[in-house]
Amino acid sequence: MSFESIFIIIGLMQIFGFFIQGCTGFGCTVIAAAVVTGLLGTAEGVPYGTIITLPFLFYLGFKTIKEVSWKDLIKIVVLCAPGILLGNYLFYKISPTTAKICIGAMITAIALMNIYKYIIMPLVLKKILTEEVPDTAIKKSFRNGCLLLGGVVHGAFNIGGPLITVYTIDAVREKEKFRNTMNWVWIVLNTFNAVNQYLNGAWTPRLWSALAVGFPMAAIGFFLGMAFLKRINREQFLRIVYLVLLFIGGDMLIRNVLAVV
C-alpha cells in the first residue's frame, strides 16, 4: 500500500460528510464528492464514495432494521433501478472532465434547491411550510421523477441522495424512521454499484490505500452524527450543509468549465 498526502485531505472531508450521514441518513458522498473526485479523479473517486459507506450503512441498517418503512423502500428501489443501470453505463462512457462538470452542476443544483427551501423561504420570504399541504398529481409525478433521475445520478456518480430524498422526506415524516429508511436505500443501491465497479476493474491498490486513511475519519464523523441526532436543530444544520455544498459544487463546476473553454 502507498500513501499520499491528499488521502488525509480526503479523509478530513469524510468526518464532516459522515457526521451528516449519521444524523440524516444521506449526504456523506455528496458533500465529499467534489474534493474526492477532484483529488483522486473520477475513476477512483466515485468507487471511493461507494465503498467507504458500506460498513457504516450495514451497521446502522441491522441495528435499526425494525424501524424502517419497507413499503417506501421497495418503491424507491424499484423506481431507481432503471436509472441506476443507465447511470452505471454513462459513468464508463464520459470523460473525467465531463464527469466533474456533471457532478459540480448536480451538486450546485441540489444546493440551490435546498437553500431556497431552508433559507430563502423561511428567512427571506417568511413562508412557513405546513404539514397539511394538499397533495396533487403534479407533486406526485415530480417526486417520482426525482426518484428516476436520482437513480441515474447515483448510478453514474454515487450522489443521487438529495434527489431521492425529495420523495422520501414527504413519504416518511418521522425523523429517525426517515434516516433508517434512507440508510437501507443506500445499502441496496451502493452494494449494487460496488459490485458493478468491481466487475469493471475500478478497485485499485491506490483506492484501497485512500480508503485505509479515510475509514477511521469517517467512523469519527458517523458516530458523532448518530450521537447528536436528537440534540441538533435540523433546520439550522441543513442551512450550513447546503451553503457548504454550494461553495464546493460551484467551485468544481466553474473550474472544469473554464478548463474546457
Short mmCIF file of C-alpha atoms in Angstrom, two decimals:
data_model
loop_
_atom_site.label_atom_id
_atom_site.label_comp_id
_atom_site.label_asym_id
_atom_site.label_seq_id
_atom_site.Cartn_x
_atom_site.Cartn_y
_atom_site.Cartn_z
CA MET A 1 0.00 0.00 0.00
CA SER A 2 1.17 3.51 -0.80
CA PHE A 3 0.50 6.80 0.96
CA GLU A 4 -0.23 10.23 -0.49
CA SER A 5 -0.81 13.42 1.49
CA ILE A 6 -4.07 14.01 -0.37
CA PHE A 7 -5.52 10.96 1.39
CA ILE A 8 -5.57 12.99 4.64
CA ILE A 9 -7.45 15.87 2.99
CA ILE A 10 -9.96 13.41 1.55
CA GLY A 11 -10.30 11.72 4.95
CA LEU A 12 -10.98 15.01 6.72
CA MET A 13 -13.90 15.60 4.35
CA GLN A 14 -15.32 12.26 5.49
CA ILE A 15 -15.60 13.50 9.08
CA PHE A 16 -17.94 16.28 8.01
CA GLY A 17 -19.79 14.18 5.45
CA PHE A 18 -20.35 11.19 7.71
CA PHE A 19 -21.46 13.41 10.59
CA ILE A 20 -24.32 14.46 8.33
CA GLN A 21 -24.87 10.84 7.26
CA GLY A 22 -25.18 9.75 10.87
CA CYS A 23 -27.76 12.46 11.53
CA THR A 24 -29.89 12.37 8.41
CA GLY A 25 -29.24 9.10 6.58
CA PHE A 26 -27.80 10.80 3.49
CA GLY A 27 -25.22 13.37 2.42
CA CYS A 28 -21.77 11.88 3.07
CA THR A 29 -20.91 11.19 -0.57
CA VAL A 30 -22.42 14.39 -1.96
CA ILE A 31 -20.56 16.64 0.47
CA ALA A 32 -17.19 14.99 -0.18
CA ALA A 33 -17.71 14.31 -3.91
CA ALA A 34 -16.08 17.46 -5.28
CA VAL A 35 -12.95 17.06 -3.12
CA VAL A 36 -12.67 13.28 -3.54
CA THR A 37 -13.12 13.23 -7.33
CA GLY A 38 -11.01 16.36 -7.68
CA LEU A 39 -8.03 14.77 -5.89
CA LEU A 40 -8.40 11.09 -6.80
CA GLY A 41 -10.01 11.55 -10.20
CA THR A 42 -13.47 10.24 -11.10
CA ALA A 43 -12.26 6.72 -11.96
CA GLU A 44 -11.19 6.14 -8.33
CA GLY A 45 -13.11 8.92 -6.57
CA VAL A 46 -16.58 7.57 -7.38
CA PRO A 47 -15.80 3.99 -6.21
CA TYR A 48 -14.20 5.52 -3.10
CA GLY A 49 -17.52 7.16 -2.25
CA THR A 50 -19.34 3.86 -2.81
CA ILE A 51 -17.11 1.57 -0.77
CA ILE A 52 -16.45 3.82 2.22
CA THR A 53 -20.16 3.99 3.02
CA LEU A 54 -20.88 0.26 3.12
CA PRO A 55 -19.60 -0.76 6.61
CA PHE A 56 -21.50 2.11 8.25
CA LEU A 57 -24.65 1.52 6.22
CA PHE A 58 -24.79 -2.15 7.18
CA TYR A 59 -24.03 -1.36 10.84
CA LEU A 60 -26.90 1.13 11.13
CA GLY A 61 -29.14 -0.95 8.87
CA PHE A 62 -29.12 -4.07 11.03
CA LYS A 63 -29.19 -2.03 14.23
CA THR A 64 -32.43 -0.27 13.20
CA ILE A 65 -33.96 -2.97 10.97
CA LYS A 66 -37.30 -2.85 12.84
CA GLU A 67 -37.64 0.92 12.33
CA VAL A 68 -37.75 1.08 8.53
CA SER A 69 -40.61 1.96 6.17
CA TRP A 70 -40.28 -1.14 3.97
CA LYS A 71 -43.17 -0.18 1.68
CA ASP A 72 -41.49 3.10 0.75
CA LEU A 73 -38.09 1.41 0.50
CA ILE A 74 -39.39 -1.05 -2.11
CA LYS A 75 -40.95 1.75 -4.16
CA ILE A 76 -37.75 3.80 -4.07
CA VAL A 77 -35.58 0.88 -5.19
CA VAL A 78 -37.96 -0.16 -7.99
CA LEU A 79 -38.21 3.36 -9.43
CA CYS A 80 -34.47 4.00 -9.08
CA ALA A 81 -33.42 0.72 -10.67
CA PRO A 82 -33.69 1.76 -14.38
CA GLY A 83 -31.80 4.96 -13.63
CA ILE A 84 -29.07 3.07 -11.76
CA LEU A 85 -28.42 0.87 -14.81
CA LEU A 86 -28.32 3.88 -17.14
CA GLY A 87 -26.05 5.76 -14.73
CA ASN A 88 -23.63 2.83 -14.48
CA TYR A 89 -23.39 2.82 -18.29
CA LEU A 90 -22.82 6.58 -18.51
CA PHE A 91 -20.03 6.53 -15.91
CA TYR A 92 -17.80 4.46 -18.19
CA LYS A 93 -18.65 6.41 -21.35
CA ILE A 94 -17.96 10.05 -20.46
CA SER A 95 -14.61 11.81 -19.96
CA PRO A 96 -13.29 12.75 -16.45
CA THR A 97 -13.70 16.49 -17.17
CA THR A 98 -17.26 15.99 -18.37
CA ALA A 99 -17.96 13.87 -15.30
CA LYS A 100 -16.62 16.59 -12.99
CA ILE A 101 -18.75 19.21 -14.75
CA CYS A 102 -21.80 16.99 -14.31
CA ILE A 103 -21.00 16.34 -10.64
CA GLY A 104 -20.38 20.04 -9.98
CA ALA A 105 -23.57 21.06 -11.78
CA MET A 106 -25.66 18.48 -9.93
CA ILE A 107 -24.25 19.43 -6.51
CA THR A 108 -24.80 23.13 -7.27
CA ALA A 109 -28.38 22.50 -8.38
CA ILE A 110 -29.09 20.39 -5.28
CA ALA A 111 -27.60 23.08 -3.04
CA LEU A 112 -29.58 25.91 -4.66
CA MET A 113 -32.82 23.92 -4.45
CA ASN A 114 -32.35 23.34 -0.74
CA ILE A 115 -31.04 26.85 0.01
CA TYR A 116 -34.32 28.14 -1.41
CA LYS A 117 -36.26 25.65 0.73
CA TYR A 118 -34.40 26.08 4.03
CA ILE A 119 -33.11 29.69 3.83
CA ILE A 120 -34.93 31.83 1.27
CA MET A 121 -38.46 30.63 2.02
CA PRO A 122 -38.40 30.78 5.84
CA LEU A 123 -35.94 33.64 6.42
CA VAL A 124 -36.44 35.94 3.40
CA LEU A 125 -39.96 35.24 2.12
CA LYS A 126 -41.22 34.41 5.61
CA LYS A 127 -43.14 31.39 4.36
CA ILE A 128 -43.75 28.54 6.76
CA LEU A 129 -44.15 25.04 5.32
CA THR A 130 -47.10 23.29 6.94
CA GLU A 131 -47.65 19.56 7.23
CA GLU A 132 -51.20 19.77 5.83
CA VAL A 133 -50.39 20.93 2.31
CA PRO A 134 -52.75 19.17 -0.18
CA ASP A 135 -51.02 16.61 -2.38
CA THR A 136 -51.61 16.71 -6.13
CA ALA A 137 -50.90 14.54 -9.16
CA ILE A 138 -48.26 17.05 -10.29
CA LYS A 139 -46.45 16.85 -6.95
CA LYS A 140 -46.57 13.04 -7.01
CA SER A 141 -45.22 12.97 -10.57
CA PHE A 142 -42.43 15.36 -9.57
CA ARG A 143 -41.42 13.18 -6.61
CA ASN A 144 -41.43 10.02 -8.73
CA GLY A 145 -39.41 11.83 -11.41
CA CYS A 146 -36.84 12.73 -8.77
CA LEU A 147 -36.52 9.03 -7.93
CA LEU A 148 -35.85 8.16 -11.58
CA LEU A 149 -33.34 10.99 -12.04
CA GLY A 150 -31.79 10.27 -8.66
CA GLY A 151 -31.18 6.69 -9.82
CA VAL A 152 -29.30 7.93 -12.89
CA VAL A 153 -27.16 10.34 -10.86
CA HIS A 154 -26.47 7.73 -8.19
CA GLY A 155 -25.59 5.05 -10.73
CA ALA A 156 -23.15 7.39 -12.51
CA PHE A 157 -21.62 9.43 -9.67
CA ASN A 158 -22.97 7.95 -6.40
CA ILE A 159 -24.52 11.29 -5.36
CA GLY A 160 -28.22 10.79 -6.05
CA GLY A 161 -29.17 11.10 -2.38
CA PRO A 162 -30.60 14.63 -2.29
CA LEU A 163 -32.82 13.92 -5.31
CA ILE A 164 -34.09 10.65 -3.84
CA THR A 165 -34.84 12.38 -0.53
CA VAL A 166 -37.28 14.69 -2.36
CA TYR A 167 -39.59 11.66 -2.40
CA THR A 168 -38.64 10.12 0.94
CA ILE A 169 -38.91 13.25 3.06
CA ASP A 170 -42.61 13.52 2.12
CA ALA A 171 -43.31 9.80 2.39
CA VAL A 172 -41.58 9.20 5.75
CA ARG A 173 -42.28 12.02 8.18
CA GLU A 174 -40.74 10.73 11.41
CA LYS A 175 -37.11 11.87 11.68
CA GLU A 176 -35.42 8.66 12.81
CA LYS A 177 -37.57 6.42 10.59
CA PHE A 178 -36.68 8.65 7.64
CA ARG A 179 -32.96 8.24 8.37
CA ASN A 180 -33.29 4.48 8.77
CA THR A 181 -35.27 4.07 5.54
CA MET A 182 -32.77 6.17 3.59
CA ASN A 183 -29.97 4.10 5.08
CA TRP A 184 -31.49 0.91 3.61
CA VAL A 185 -31.90 2.62 0.26
CA TRP A 186 -28.12 3.16 0.20
CA ILE A 187 -27.44 -0.41 1.33
CA VAL A 188 -29.25 -1.69 -1.75
CA LEU A 189 -28.03 0.88 -4.28
CA ASN A 190 -24.42 1.17 -3.07
CA THR A 191 -23.98 -2.60 -2.87
CA PHE A 192 -25.12 -2.87 -6.49
CA ASN A 193 -22.79 -0.02 -7.50
CA ALA A 194 -19.85 -1.58 -5.65
CA VAL A 195 -20.28 -4.95 -7.37
CA ASN A 196 -20.58 -3.27 -10.76
CA GLN A 197 -17.46 -1.15 -10.13
CA TYR A 198 -15.51 -4.23 -9.06
CA LEU A 199 -16.51 -6.12 -12.20
CA ASN A 200 -15.33 -3.16 -14.28
CA GLY A 201 -11.90 -3.06 -12.61
CA ALA A 202 -12.42 0.12 -10.55
CA TRP A 203 -10.99 -1.34 -7.32
CA THR A 204 -7.30 -0.38 -7.49
CA PRO A 205 -4.47 -0.57 -4.89
CA ARG A 206 -4.41 3.25 -4.75
CA LEU A 207 -8.13 3.25 -4.00
CA TRP A 208 -7.66 0.88 -1.04
CA SER A 209 -4.77 2.99 0.27
CA ALA A 210 -7.01 6.06 0.27
CA LEU A 211 -9.80 4.08 1.97
CA ALA A 212 -7.44 2.86 4.71
CA VAL A 213 -6.87 6.50 5.69
CA GLY A 214 -10.48 7.55 5.20
CA PHE A 215 -12.30 4.78 7.13
CA PRO A 216 -11.20 5.86 10.67
CA MET A 217 -12.07 9.50 9.94
CA ALA A 218 -15.44 8.51 8.50
CA ALA A 219 -16.13 6.49 11.67
CA ILE A 220 -15.48 9.55 13.85
CA GLY A 221 -17.97 11.64 11.89
CA PHE A 222 -20.58 8.88 11.64
CA PHE A 223 -20.80 8.04 15.33
CA LEU A 224 -20.73 11.72 16.33
CA GLY A 225 -23.63 12.29 13.94
CA MET A 226 -25.62 9.43 15.45
CA ALA A 227 -24.99 10.78 18.96
CA PHE A 228 -26.20 14.27 18.06
CA LEU A 229 -29.25 13.25 16.03
CA LYS A 230 -31.68 14.07 18.85
CA ARG A 231 -29.87 17.20 20.04
CA ILE A 232 -29.38 19.36 16.95
CA ASN A 233 -31.66 21.89 15.29
CA ARG A 234 -32.23 20.18 11.95
CA GLU A 235 -33.16 23.36 10.02
CA GLN A 236 -30.07 25.35 11.06
CA PHE A 237 -27.86 22.35 10.45
CA LEU A 238 -29.18 21.83 6.92
CA ARG A 239 -28.69 25.52 6.11
CA ILE A 240 -24.98 25.23 6.85
CA VAL A 241 -24.71 21.97 4.91
CA TYR A 242 -26.25 23.33 1.73
CA LEU A 243 -24.24 26.55 1.83
CA VAL A 244 -21.08 24.44 2.01
CA LEU A 245 -22.37 22.28 -0.84
CA LEU A 246 -23.00 25.36 -2.97
CA PHE A 247 -19.40 26.50 -2.50
CA ILE A 248 -17.92 23.05 -3.22
CA GLY A 249 -20.15 22.24 -6.19
CA GLY A 250 -19.87 25.72 -7.69
CA ASP A 251 -16.09 25.63 -7.42
CA MET A 252 -15.86 22.25 -9.18
CA LEU A 253 -18.29 23.34 -11.91
CA ILE A 254 -16.57 26.65 -12.67
CA ARG A 255 -13.03 25.21 -12.61
CA ASN A 256 -13.82 22.42 -15.07
CA VAL A 257 -15.94 24.56 -17.38
CA LEU A 258 -13.02 27.03 -17.58
CA ALA A 259 -10.67 24.12 -18.28
CA VAL A 260 -12.77 23.17 -21.30
CA VAL A 261 -13.10 26.68 -22.73
#
